[in-house]
Amino acid sequence: MTCNLCPRNCSAERTPDKPGGLCRMPSEAVVARGMLHQWEEPCLTGTHGAGAVFFSGCNLRCSYCQNASISHGGKGRKVSADRLREIFRNLVSQGAACLDLVTPTHFTPAILEALGETPWPVPVVWNSSGYERPETLRRLEGKVQIYLPDFKYALSAPAAKHSAASDYFFWATQAIQEMYRQTGPYQLENGRLKSGVLIRHMLLPGELENTRQVLDWLSQTFRPGEVLLSLMSQYTPQPGASGPLARHVTKAEYRAAVRYMENCGLTDGYTQERTSAKEEYTPDFDFTGI
């Protein structure tokens, strides 16, 4: 296929056997692990965990990615749509609270084929970078019950520096509004998220103003009860990091971000313990469950 699934608009030729584009992936899905994941937000994990499927490659490729071995390095195994459907079924049979599709955008056609036409017994979660084309998201309507986008940047300078995507804010805001159009206000049942949009924002060291502007946009766009927010402190310095990215988020930075979030009236959602900034919370991508 000639691929323009994401805002990169590569027009790359990607076939089942030929990788292409910035994601450097073929059109057939490449997967690094399928697992019951206990470290998602509580409304997604339930009793046994979220049924996380980690896809290889990425259309954003942030310099600080904690999953760099699969997002940058391409570690993973190619699987057919039939095998991907079987992976989904195995996770559901193990008691997964949801199907948590991690970094799925560049495999949208393959995932849609694997999901099929029959509704799944648990919510399907689209866990993405937020760097999405609304046209691609519209193909998911009725197939995805929960959108879990990152909202990384409101400022173009850090978006360009860390993700080579100075247009991130333009696309992420359109994407989040399309996600909300599809799902409407979030629906919780016995503490579990059944449908809706849960927006993640990870505070980066030295980028408090970027966080403030992300929170400003959210508070100006959505009313209480419409979307959930997860303010994350888990940034972990990666090999070769320099400047502020060579350190963790400070207590003062995170306290300031939480205070600003509360002052914006964004009280639906989660804040994260700073102890979450640990390497051991990153899964071992050893092809388990694949």
Backbone as numpy.savetxt, mean C-alpha at the origin, in Angstrom:
# Nx Ny Nz CAx CAy CAz Cx Cy Cz
1.42 -6.85 -23.41 0.59 -5.65 -23.41 1.46 -4.40 -23.41
0.93 -3.31 -23.95 1.56 -2.00 -23.83 1.04 -1.38 -22.55
1.91 -1.19 -21.58 1.47 -0.90 -20.21 1.46 0.59 -19.89
0.26 1.07 -19.51 0.09 2.41 -18.94 -0.82 2.32 -17.72
-0.61 1.27 -16.92 -1.45 1.05 -15.76 -1.26 2.12 -14.68
-0.07 2.69 -14.58 0.23 3.61 -13.49 0.63 4.98 -14.05
0.80 5.97 -13.20 1.13 7.32 -13.68 2.47 7.46 -14.39
3.32 6.45 -14.35 4.59 6.53 -15.07 4.37 6.58 -16.58
3.25 6.00 -17.03 2.93 6.00 -18.47 4.11 5.53 -19.31
4.69 4.41 -18.92 5.88 3.89 -19.61 5.61 3.50 -21.06
4.38 3.04 -21.34 4.07 2.42 -22.64 5.03 1.27 -22.94
5.44 0.61 -21.87 6.39 -0.50 -22.02 5.68 -1.75 -22.52
6.39 -2.55 -23.29 5.86 -3.83 -23.74 6.13 -4.87 -22.66
5.07 -5.35 -22.03 5.19 -6.37 -20.98 4.36 -7.57 -21.40
4.99 -8.72 -21.46 4.31 -9.96 -21.81 4.49 -10.93 -20.65
3.83 -12.10 -20.68 4.04 -13.08 -19.60 5.50 -13.45 -19.39
6.31 -13.36 -20.44 7.71 -13.75 -20.33 8.69 -12.59 -20.42
8.19 -11.42 -20.80 9.08 -10.29 -21.02 8.79 -9.16 -20.03
9.75 -8.86 -19.13 9.55 -7.73 -18.21 9.77 -6.41 -18.92
9.22 -5.35 -18.35 9.41 -4.03 -18.94 8.93 -2.95 -18.00
9.17 -1.71 -18.38 8.72 -0.58 -17.59 9.57 -0.33 -16.37
9.23 0.71 -15.63 9.98 1.04 -14.42 9.85 -0.06 -13.37
8.71 -0.77 -13.37 8.53 -1.85 -12.39 9.39 -3.06 -12.72
9.84 -3.17 -13.98 10.72 -4.26 -14.42 10.09 -5.63 -14.21
8.80 -5.72 -14.49 8.07 -6.96 -14.27 7.36 -7.38 -15.54
7.14 -8.71 -15.72 6.31 -9.19 -16.82 4.84 -8.92 -16.52
3.96 -9.28 -17.43 2.53 -9.09 -17.19 1.97 -10.15 -16.26
2.55 -11.34 -16.25 2.13 -12.39 -15.33 2.63 -12.06 -13.93
1.82 -12.34 -12.92 2.16 -11.95 -11.54 3.45 -12.61 -11.06
4.24 -11.84 -10.32 5.44 -12.35 -9.65 5.24 -12.10 -8.16
5.38 -13.15 -7.36 5.01 -13.10 -5.94 6.19 -13.58 -5.10
6.41 -12.91 -3.96 7.54 -13.25 -3.10 7.13 -14.00 -1.84
5.86 -13.84 -1.41 5.41 -14.56 -0.23 3.90 -14.43 -0.08
3.27 -15.49 0.46 1.88 -15.45 0.88 1.83 -15.89 2.33
1.23 -15.07 3.20 1.34 -15.36 4.63 0.20 -14.72 5.40
-0.06 -15.24 6.60 -0.93 -14.57 7.55 -0.10 -13.51 8.27
-0.41 -12.26 8.02 0.42 -11.13 8.44 -0.22 -10.47 9.67
0.52 -10.47 10.77 0.00 -9.95 12.04 0.29 -8.47 12.25
1.03 -7.83 11.34 1.51 -6.47 11.62 0.78 -5.39 10.83
-0.38 -5.74 10.26 -1.22 -4.71 9.67 -2.07 -4.06 10.77
-2.85 -3.06 10.42 -3.71 -2.42 11.41 -4.68 -3.43 12.01
-5.06 -3.26 13.29 -5.90 -4.27 13.97 -7.20 -4.58 13.25
-7.78 -3.61 12.56 -9.05 -3.86 11.88 -8.89 -4.76 10.66
-7.65 -5.03 10.26 -7.38 -5.89 9.10 -6.88 -7.28 9.50
-6.33 -7.41 10.69 -5.67 -8.67 11.04 -6.61 -9.71 11.63
-7.66 -9.26 12.33 -8.56 -10.21 12.96 -7.84 -11.11 13.95
-8.28 -12.36 14.02 -7.70 -13.32 14.97 -6.42 -13.95 14.46
-6.38 -14.28 13.19 -5.26 -15.05 12.63 -4.30 -14.21 11.79
-4.72 -13.04 11.35 -3.85 -12.21 10.52 -4.49 -11.91 9.18
-3.94 -10.90 8.53 -4.36 -10.57 7.16 -3.70 -11.56 6.20
-4.43 -11.95 5.18 -3.87 -12.87 4.18 -3.05 -12.11 3.16
-1.81 -11.80 3.51 -0.97 -10.92 2.70 -0.30 -11.68 1.57
-0.41 -11.11 0.37 0.30 -11.62 -0.80 1.21 -10.49 -1.26
2.53 -10.72 -1.18 3.52 -9.69 -1.51 3.95 -9.85 -2.96
3.57 -8.87 -3.78 3.95 -8.89 -5.19 5.31 -8.22 -5.38
6.07 -8.72 -6.33 7.40 -8.19 -6.61 7.32 -7.02 -7.58
8.37 -6.18 -7.55 8.39 -5.00 -8.39 7.54 -3.89 -7.79
7.70 -2.67 -8.33 6.94 -1.53 -7.82 7.01 -0.40 -8.85
5.93 0.35 -8.95 5.93 1.48 -9.88 6.46 2.77 -9.25
6.78 2.73 -7.95 7.26 3.94 -7.26 8.73 3.82 -6.86
9.12 2.69 -6.27 10.53 2.38 -5.99 11.20 3.46 -5.13
10.61 3.71 -3.95 11.17 4.71 -3.03 12.56 4.31 -2.57
13.41 5.30 -2.37 14.80 5.03 -1.98 14.90 4.39 -0.61
13.89 4.56 0.23 13.93 4.07 1.61 13.06 2.83 1.82
12.66 2.16 0.75 11.73 1.04 0.86 12.28 -0.06 1.75
11.46 -0.53 2.70 11.87 -1.62 3.60 11.74 -2.98 2.93
11.04 -3.04 1.80 10.91 -4.30 1.05 11.74 -4.26 -0.22
12.92 -3.65 -0.14 13.72 -3.38 -1.34 14.11 -4.65 -2.10
14.25 -5.77 -1.40 14.66 -6.99 -2.10 13.63 -7.42 -3.13
12.36 -7.07 -2.90 11.33 -7.43 -3.89 10.92 -6.23 -4.74
10.88 -5.01 -4.14 10.43 -3.85 -4.91 11.49 -3.37 -5.88
12.76 -3.40 -5.47 13.87 -2.98 -6.32 14.57 -4.19 -6.95
14.80 -5.21 -6.12 15.58 -6.35 -6.59 14.81 -7.34 -7.42
13.48 -7.28 -7.34 12.67 -8.17 -8.17 12.60 -9.60 -7.70
13.00 -9.87 -6.46 12.96 -11.23 -5.95 11.52 -11.73 -5.94
11.28 -12.91 -6.47 9.93 -13.46 -6.51 9.82 -14.59 -7.51
8.67 -15.22 -7.53 8.40 -16.30 -8.46 7.18 -15.97 -9.30
7.27 -16.23 -10.58 6.15 -15.99 -11.49 5.08 -17.05 -11.26
3.83 -16.61 -11.17 2.72 -17.54 -10.94 1.60 -17.23 -11.94
0.91 -18.25 -12.36 -0.23 -18.08 -13.26 -1.42 -17.53 -12.48
-2.44 -17.08 -13.20 -3.65 -16.60 -12.55 -4.32 -17.72 -11.76
-4.28 -18.93 -12.27 -4.87 -20.07 -11.55 -4.13 -20.32 -10.25
-2.80 -20.26 -10.30 -2.02 -20.48 -9.08 -2.24 -19.33 -8.09
-2.36 -18.12 -8.59 -2.61 -16.99 -7.70 -3.95 -17.15 -7.00
-4.96 -17.61 -7.73 -6.26 -17.86 -7.11 -6.15 -18.93 -6.03
-5.33 -19.94 -6.28 -5.13 -21.00 -5.28 -4.43 -20.44 -4.03
-3.48 -19.54 -4.21 -2.83 -18.89 -3.07 -3.86 -18.13 -2.24
-4.75 -17.41 -2.92 -5.82 -16.69 -2.21 -6.68 -17.67 -1.41
-7.07 -18.76 -2.03 -7.93 -19.74 -1.36 -7.24 -20.36 -0.15
-5.95 -20.65 -0.28 -5.21 -21.23 0.84 -5.18 -20.28 2.03
-5.00 -19.00 1.79 -4.97 -18.03 2.87 -6.33 -17.92 3.55
-7.39 -17.91 2.75 -8.73 -17.87 3.33 -8.99 -19.11 4.18
-8.55 -20.27 3.70 -8.77 -21.52 4.45 -7.98 -21.55 5.76
-6.90 -20.77 5.83 -6.10 -20.68 7.06 -6.69 -19.68 8.06
-7.78 -19.03 7.70 -8.43 -18.09 8.61 -8.09 -16.64 8.40
-7.57 -16.30 7.22 -7.23 -14.90 6.95 -8.45 -14.01 7.10
-8.25 -12.84 7.74 -9.35 -11.89 7.93 -9.67 -11.13 6.65
-8.72 -11.09 5.73 -8.90 -10.40 4.45 -7.85 -10.91 3.48
-8.00 -10.59 2.21 -6.95 -10.83 1.21 -6.23 -9.51 1.02
-5.00 -9.43 1.48 -4.22 -8.20 1.53 -3.21 -8.22 0.38
-3.55 -7.53 -0.72 -2.74 -7.56 -1.93 -1.73 -6.41 -1.86
-0.47 -6.74 -1.65 0.56 -5.74 -1.34 1.35 -5.38 -2.59
1.34 -4.10 -2.95 1.99 -3.55 -4.15 1.47 -4.26 -5.41
0.18 -4.14 -5.68 -0.43 -4.93 -6.76 -0.58 -4.23 -8.09
-0.40 -2.91 -8.15 -0.88 -2.11 -9.28 -0.42 -2.62 -10.63
0.87 -2.94 -10.77 1.42 -3.31 -12.07 0.97 -4.70 -12.52
0.26 -5.43 -11.64 -0.29 -6.73 -12.01 -1.82 -6.71 -12.03
-2.41 -5.55 -12.22 -3.86 -5.42 -12.15 -4.60 -6.43 -13.02
-4.28 -6.60 -14.32 -5.03 -7.57 -15.12 -4.92 -9.00 -14.60
-3.73 -9.41 -14.19 -3.54 -10.77 -13.68 -4.31 -10.98 -12.38
-4.34 -9.97 -11.52 -5.06 -10.08 -10.25 -6.57 -10.15 -10.49
-7.07 -9.34 -11.40 -8.49 -9.39 -11.72 -8.88 -10.77 -12.24
-8.04 -11.37 -13.07 -8.32 -12.72 -13.56 -8.34 -13.72 -12.41
-7.39 -13.58 -11.47 -7.33 -14.50 -10.34 -8.52 -14.32 -9.40
-8.96 -13.10 -9.18 -10.10 -12.86 -8.30 -11.37 -13.44 -8.88
-11.52 -13.41 -10.21 -12.68 -13.98 -10.84 -13.95 -13.19 -10.59
-15.08 -13.81 -10.89 -16.37 -13.13 -10.81 -17.12 -13.42 -9.51
-16.76 -14.48 -8.81 -17.47 -14.86 -7.59 -16.93 -14.09 -6.40
-17.79 -13.46 -5.58 -17.30 -12.73 -4.41 -16.53 -13.64 -3.45
-15.52 -13.08 -2.82 -14.72 -13.82 -1.85 -15.37 -13.72 -0.47
-15.12 -14.70 0.41 -15.77 -14.68 1.73 -15.17 -13.67 2.70
-14.04 -13.07 2.31 -13.41 -12.03 3.14 -13.15 -10.81 2.25
-13.00 -9.63 2.84 -12.74 -8.44 2.03 -11.42 -8.54 1.26
-11.41 -8.00 0.05 -10.20 -7.88 -0.75 -9.63 -6.48 -0.51
-8.34 -6.42 -0.15 -7.67 -5.18 0.21 -6.64 -4.83 -0.86
-6.74 -3.60 -1.41 -5.78 -3.10 -2.40 -4.77 -2.23 -1.66
-3.61 -2.83 -1.35 -2.60 -2.22 -0.48 -1.50 -1.63 -1.37
-1.59 -0.33 -1.65 -0.73 0.24 -2.69 -0.01 1.49 -2.22
0.88 1.96 -3.08 1.68 3.17 -2.80 0.87 4.45 -2.89
-0.33 4.36 -3.42 -1.14 5.55 -3.65 -0.86 6.24 -4.97
0.19 5.80 -5.65 0.58 6.40 -6.94 -0.16 5.63 -8.03
-1.41 6.02 -8.26 -2.34 5.25 -9.07 -3.03 6.14 -10.10
-3.43 5.53 -11.21 -4.29 6.19 -12.18 -5.75 5.85 -11.85
-6.62 6.85 -11.76 -8.03 6.55 -11.51 -8.63 5.58 -12.53
-8.17 5.65 -13.79 -8.69 4.76 -14.82 -8.42 3.30 -14.47
-7.24 3.02 -13.91 -6.92 1.66 -13.50 -7.76 1.25 -12.31
-7.93 2.14 -11.36 -8.73 1.83 -10.17 -10.18 1.52 -10.54
-10.71 2.19 -11.55 -12.10 1.94 -11.93 -12.31 0.51 -12.41
-11.26 -0.13 -12.88 -11.37 -1.53 -13.29 -11.59 -2.45 -12.10
-11.28 -1.96 -10.89 -11.38 -2.77 -9.68 -12.73 -2.65 -8.99
-13.58 -1.76 -9.47 -14.84 -1.50 -8.78 -15.66 -2.77 -8.67
-16.10 -3.04 -7.45 -16.86 -4.25 -7.17 -16.01 -5.45 -6.82
-14.72 -5.40 -7.13 -13.79 -6.49 -6.81 -13.02 -6.23 -5.51
-12.81 -4.96 -5.20 -12.04 -4.56 -4.02 -12.99 -3.88 -3.04
-12.97 -4.35 -1.79 -13.83 -3.77 -0.76 -13.10 -2.73 0.10
-11.79 -2.91 0.26 -11.01 -2.02 1.12 -9.81 -1.51 0.33
-9.65 -0.22 0.31 -8.45 0.39 -0.26 -7.54 0.83 0.87
-6.27 0.45 0.75 -5.25 0.74 1.77 -4.08 1.47 1.09
-4.30 2.74 0.70 -3.23 3.46 0.01 -2.28 4.15 0.98
-1.01 4.19 0.61 -0.11 5.16 1.23 -0.49 6.54 0.70
-0.26 7.55 1.52 -0.32 8.94 1.07 1.01 9.54 1.52
2.03 9.36 0.68 3.40 9.62 1.10 3.77 11.10 1.11
3.32 11.82 0.10 3.84 13.18 -0.09 2.73 14.16 -0.47
2.80 15.34 0.13 2.03 16.49 -0.36 2.96 17.49 -1.04
4.26 17.39 -0.76 5.25 18.31 -1.33 6.00 17.62 -2.47
6.25 18.37 -3.53 6.90 17.77 -4.70 8.38 17.52 -4.47
9.05 18.33 -3.62 10.50 18.16 -3.45 10.86 16.81 -2.86
10.28 16.38 -1.72 10.62 15.04 -1.22 10.12 13.93 -2.14
8.99 14.16 -2.83 8.49 13.14 -3.76 9.48 12.91 -4.90
10.06 14.00 -5.39 11.05 13.88 -6.47 12.34 13.28 -5.95
12.77 13.71 -4.78 14.05 13.27 -4.24 14.05 11.79 -3.87
13.00 11.34 -3.22 12.99 9.99 -2.66 12.28 8.96 -3.54
11.43 9.42 -4.47 10.66 8.48 -5.28 10.63 8.83 -6.77
11.39 9.86 -7.16 11.41 10.30 -8.57 10.01 10.48 -9.12
9.14 11.07 -8.29 7.73 11.26 -8.68 7.25 12.61 -8.17
7.71 13.67 -8.80 7.32 15.01 -8.37 5.82 15.24 -8.50
5.14 14.43 -9.32 3.70 14.55 -9.51 2.90 13.65 -8.57
3.54 13.12 -7.54 2.88 12.17 -6.64 1.58 12.73 -6.07
1.61 13.95 -5.55 0.43 14.52 -4.89 -0.74 14.61 -5.87
-0.48 15.01 -7.09 -1.53 15.12 -8.10 -2.24 13.79 -8.29
-1.46 12.72 -8.45 -2.06 11.42 -8.72 -2.64 10.78 -7.46
-1.97 10.89 -6.32 -2.46 10.26 -5.10 -3.79 10.85 -4.65
-3.95 12.17 -4.78 -5.21 12.77 -4.35 -6.36 12.35 -5.26
-6.11 12.27 -6.55 -7.14 11.76 -7.46 -7.48 10.31 -7.14
-6.44 9.51 -6.88 -6.64 8.09 -6.60 -7.46 7.89 -5.33
-7.13 8.61 -4.28 -7.83 8.44 -3.00 -9.30 8.83 -3.15
-9.56 9.87 -3.91 -10.95 10.27 -4.10 -11.72 9.24 -4.94
-11.05 8.61 -5.90 -11.70 7.54 -6.66 -11.95 6.33 -5.76
-11.01 6.00 -4.92 -11.20 4.90 -3.97 -12.41 5.15 -3.09
-12.51 6.37 -2.58 -13.64 6.71 -1.72 -14.95 6.68 -2.50
-14.94 7.12 -3.74 -16.15 7.06 -4.55 -16.67 5.64 -4.64
-15.75 4.68 -4.77 -16.16 3.29 -4.91 -16.70 2.70 -3.62
-16.07 3.01 -2.49 -16.42 2.33 -1.24 -17.38 3.10 -0.36
-17.37 4.43 -0.46 -18.14 5.24 0.48 -17.51 5.21 1.86
-18.20 5.75 2.88 -17.66 5.79 4.24 -17.30 4.39 4.75
-16.25 4.33 5.55 -15.78 3.04 6.05 -16.84 2.37 6.92
-16.83 1.02 6.86 -17.77 0.22 7.64 -17.00 -0.76 8.51
-17.15 -0.61 9.81 -16.53 -1.52 10.79 -17.60 -2.42 11.39
-17.26 -3.69 11.58 -18.17 -4.65 12.20 -17.39 -5.50 13.19
-17.72 -5.36 14.46 -17.00 -6.07 15.53 -15.49 -5.82 15.45
-15.13 -4.57 15.16 -13.73 -4.20 15.13 -13.01 -4.51 13.84
-13.70 -5.13 12.88 -13.07 -5.47 11.60 -13.58 -4.54 10.50
-12.66 -4.13 9.66 -13.03 -3.26 8.54 -13.61 -4.12 7.43
-14.85 -3.83 7.06 -15.54 -4.58 6.01 -15.43 -3.89 4.66
-15.41 -2.56 4.67 -15.26 -1.81 3.44 -14.83 -0.40 3.78
-14.25 0.29 2.78 -13.85 1.66 3.00 -12.40 1.93 2.61
-11.92 3.10 2.98 -10.57 3.54 2.65 -9.82 3.80 3.96
-8.69 3.14 4.09 -7.78 3.33 5.23 -6.47 3.88 4.67
-6.19 5.14 4.97 -5.05 5.85 4.37 -3.87 5.81 5.33
-2.74 5.36 4.83 -1.51 5.34 5.62 -0.62 6.52 5.27
-0.04 7.12 6.29 1.02 8.11 6.06 2.15 7.82 7.02
3.34 7.59 6.46 4.52 7.34 7.27 5.35 8.63 7.36
5.53 9.10 8.59 6.36 10.28 8.83 7.81 9.94 8.50
8.44 10.77 7.67 9.85 10.60 7.34 10.69 11.54 8.19
11.89 11.14 8.60 12.76 12.02 9.38 13.03 13.33 8.64
12.83 14.43 9.33 13.12 15.74 8.74 12.07 16.26 7.79
10.93 15.55 7.67 9.91 15.94 6.70 8.57 16.23 7.38
8.62 16.92 8.53 7.40 17.20 9.28 6.45 18.10 8.49
6.99 19.06 7.73 6.11 19.94 6.96 5.36 19.17 5.89
5.99 18.18 5.28 5.29 17.33 4.32 4.11 16.63 5.00
4.34 16.10 6.20 3.26 15.44 6.95 2.14 16.41 7.26
2.48 17.62 7.69 1.43 18.61 8.00 0.55 18.86 6.78
1.17 18.97 5.61 0.37 19.27 4.42 -0.45 18.08 3.96
0.05 16.87 4.17 -0.77 15.67 3.93 -2.01 15.71 4.82
-1.80 15.99 6.11 -2.92 16.01 7.05 -3.88 17.15 6.75
-3.36 18.28 6.31 -4.23 19.39 5.91 -5.17 18.97 4.79
-4.63 18.33 3.76 -5.47 17.93 2.62 -6.54 16.94 3.07
-6.17 15.98 3.89 -7.15 14.99 4.35 -8.26 15.65 5.15
-7.91 16.56 6.05 -8.92 17.20 6.89 -9.83 18.12 6.08
-9.31 18.68 5.00 -10.11 19.56 4.15 -10.96 18.80 3.15
-10.63 17.53 2.92 -11.30 16.74 1.88 -12.36 15.81 2.45
-12.11 15.27 3.63 -13.01 14.28 4.21 -13.54 14.74 5.56
-14.77 14.30 5.84 -15.39 14.60 7.12 -15.21 13.41 8.06
-15.36 13.62 9.38 -15.29 12.49 10.33 -16.27 11.39 9.92
-15.79 10.15 10.03 -16.63 9.01 9.69 -16.52 8.57 8.25
-15.73 9.28 7.43 -15.64 8.92 6.01 -14.45 8.02 5.70
-13.26 8.37 6.16 -12.07 7.54 5.93 -11.33 7.34 7.25
-10.53 6.29 7.29 -9.64 6.03 8.41 -8.23 6.48 8.05
-7.46 6.86 9.07 -6.08 7.28 8.88 -5.17 6.49 9.81
-4.05 6.03 9.27 -3.02 5.37 10.06 -1.74 6.19 9.95
-1.37 6.86 11.05 -0.16 7.67 11.08 0.98 6.80 11.60
1.98 6.57 10.76 2.98 5.55 11.02 4.33 6.16 11.38
5.02 5.48 12.30 6.34 5.94 12.74 7.43 4.92 12.46
7.14 3.94 11.59 8.01 2.78 11.46 9.19 2.97 10.52
9.44 4.20 10.07 10.57 4.39 9.16 11.85 3.78 9.75
12.51 2.98 8.93 13.76 2.31 9.32 14.84 2.64 8.30
15.97 3.20 8.73 17.03 3.56 7.77 17.49 2.33 6.99
17.65 2.52 5.69 18.10 1.45 4.81 19.59 1.63 4.49
20.26 0.56 4.05 21.69 0.67 3.71 21.93 1.78 2.70
22.94 2.60 2.96 23.29 3.68 2.07 22.53 4.97 2.31
21.60 4.98 3.28 20.84 6.20 3.56 21.76 7.29 4.08
21.45 8.53 3.72 22.27 9.67 4.16 21.35 10.81 4.61
21.93 11.79 5.27 21.15 12.92 5.74 20.13 12.48 6.77
18.98 13.15 6.85 17.96 12.77 7.83 17.48 11.32 7.69
17.51 10.78 6.46 17.02 9.41 6.28 17.96 8.36 6.87
19.11 8.78 7.36 20.03 7.85 8.01 19.67 7.62 9.48
18.62 8.27 9.95 18.20 8.10 11.35 16.71 7.75 11.40
16.27 7.38 12.62 14.85 7.14 12.84 14.13 8.46 13.09
12.82 8.41 13.04 11.99 9.54 13.44 12.18 9.77 14.93
12.34 11.01 15.34 12.54 11.32 16.77 11.20 11.33 17.50
11.28 11.22 18.82 10.07 11.31 19.64 9.39 12.65 19.43
10.18 13.72 19.37 9.61 15.05 19.20 8.89 15.18 17.86
9.48 14.63 16.80 8.83 14.69 15.48 7.49 13.96 15.49
7.49 12.77 16.08 6.25 12.00 16.05 5.19 12.61 16.95
5.59 13.12 18.11 4.63 13.80 18.98 4.01 14.99 18.26
4.84 15.74 17.55 4.34 16.91 16.81 3.36 16.50 15.73
3.64 15.40 15.04 2.75 14.91 13.99 1.42 14.45 14.56
1.46 13.72 15.66 0.23 13.26 16.30 -0.61 14.44 16.79
0.05 15.41 17.39 -0.65 16.60 17.87 -1.31 17.35 16.71
-0.60 17.47 15.59 -1.15 18.17 14.44 -2.34 17.40 13.87
-2.23 16.09 13.81 -3.32 15.26 13.33 -4.57 15.48 14.19
-4.40 15.47 15.50 -5.54 15.67 16.40 -6.13 17.06 16.24
-5.27 18.06 16.07 -5.75 19.43 15.88 -6.52 19.59 14.58
-6.20 18.74 13.59 -6.93 18.76 12.32 -8.27 18.04 12.41
-8.53 17.41 13.55 -9.78 16.67 13.72 -9.77 15.30 13.10
-8.57 14.78 12.80 -8.44 13.46 12.19 -8.29 12.42 13.30
-9.41 12.04 13.87 -9.38 11.15 15.04 -9.85 9.74 14.72
-10.27 9.47 13.47 -10.70 8.13 13.09 -9.50 7.35 12.57
-8.98 6.44 13.37 -7.86 5.64 12.87 -6.85 5.29 13.93
-5.57 5.31 13.55 -4.53 4.72 14.36 -3.28 5.59 14.39
-2.61 5.56 15.53 -1.23 6.01 15.61 -0.38 4.80 15.98
0.89 4.86 15.68 1.75 3.68 15.77 2.82 3.90 16.83
3.08 2.87 17.62 4.16 2.93 18.59 5.50 3.09 17.86
6.39 3.91 18.41 7.69 4.10 17.78 8.53 2.82 17.79
8.18 1.87 18.65 8.89 0.58 18.67 8.64 -0.23 17.41
7.70 0.24 16.56 7.45 -0.46 15.30 8.56 -0.26 14.29
9.47 0.66 14.55 10.56 0.93 13.61 11.68 -0.09 13.82
11.41 -1.33 13.47 12.36 -2.41 13.65 12.42 -3.27 12.40
13.63 -3.71 12.07 13.82 -4.51 10.87 13.07 -5.83 10.93
12.87 -6.38 12.15 12.27 -7.70 12.24 10.79 -7.70 11.86
10.18 -6.55 11.71 8.80 -6.50 11.29 8.68 -6.62 9.76
9.79 -6.61 9.05 9.78 -6.84 7.61 9.83 -8.35 7.36
8.87 -8.91 6.62 8.86 -10.37 6.41 10.10 -10.87 5.69
10.38 -12.14 5.88 11.42 -12.81 5.12 10.80 -13.29 3.82
11.24 -12.75 2.71 10.65 -13.08 1.41 11.28 -14.35 0.87
10.84 -15.47 1.45 11.45 -16.78 1.17 10.54 -17.66 0.34
9.52 -17.08 -0.30 8.57 -17.79 -1.17 7.62 -18.70 -0.41
7.55 -18.56 0.91 6.57 -19.31 1.67 5.16 -19.02 1.14
4.36 -20.06 0.99 2.98 -19.89 0.56 2.80 -19.70 -0.93
3.91 -19.76 -1.68 3.86 -19.55 -3.13 3.92 -20.87 -3.88
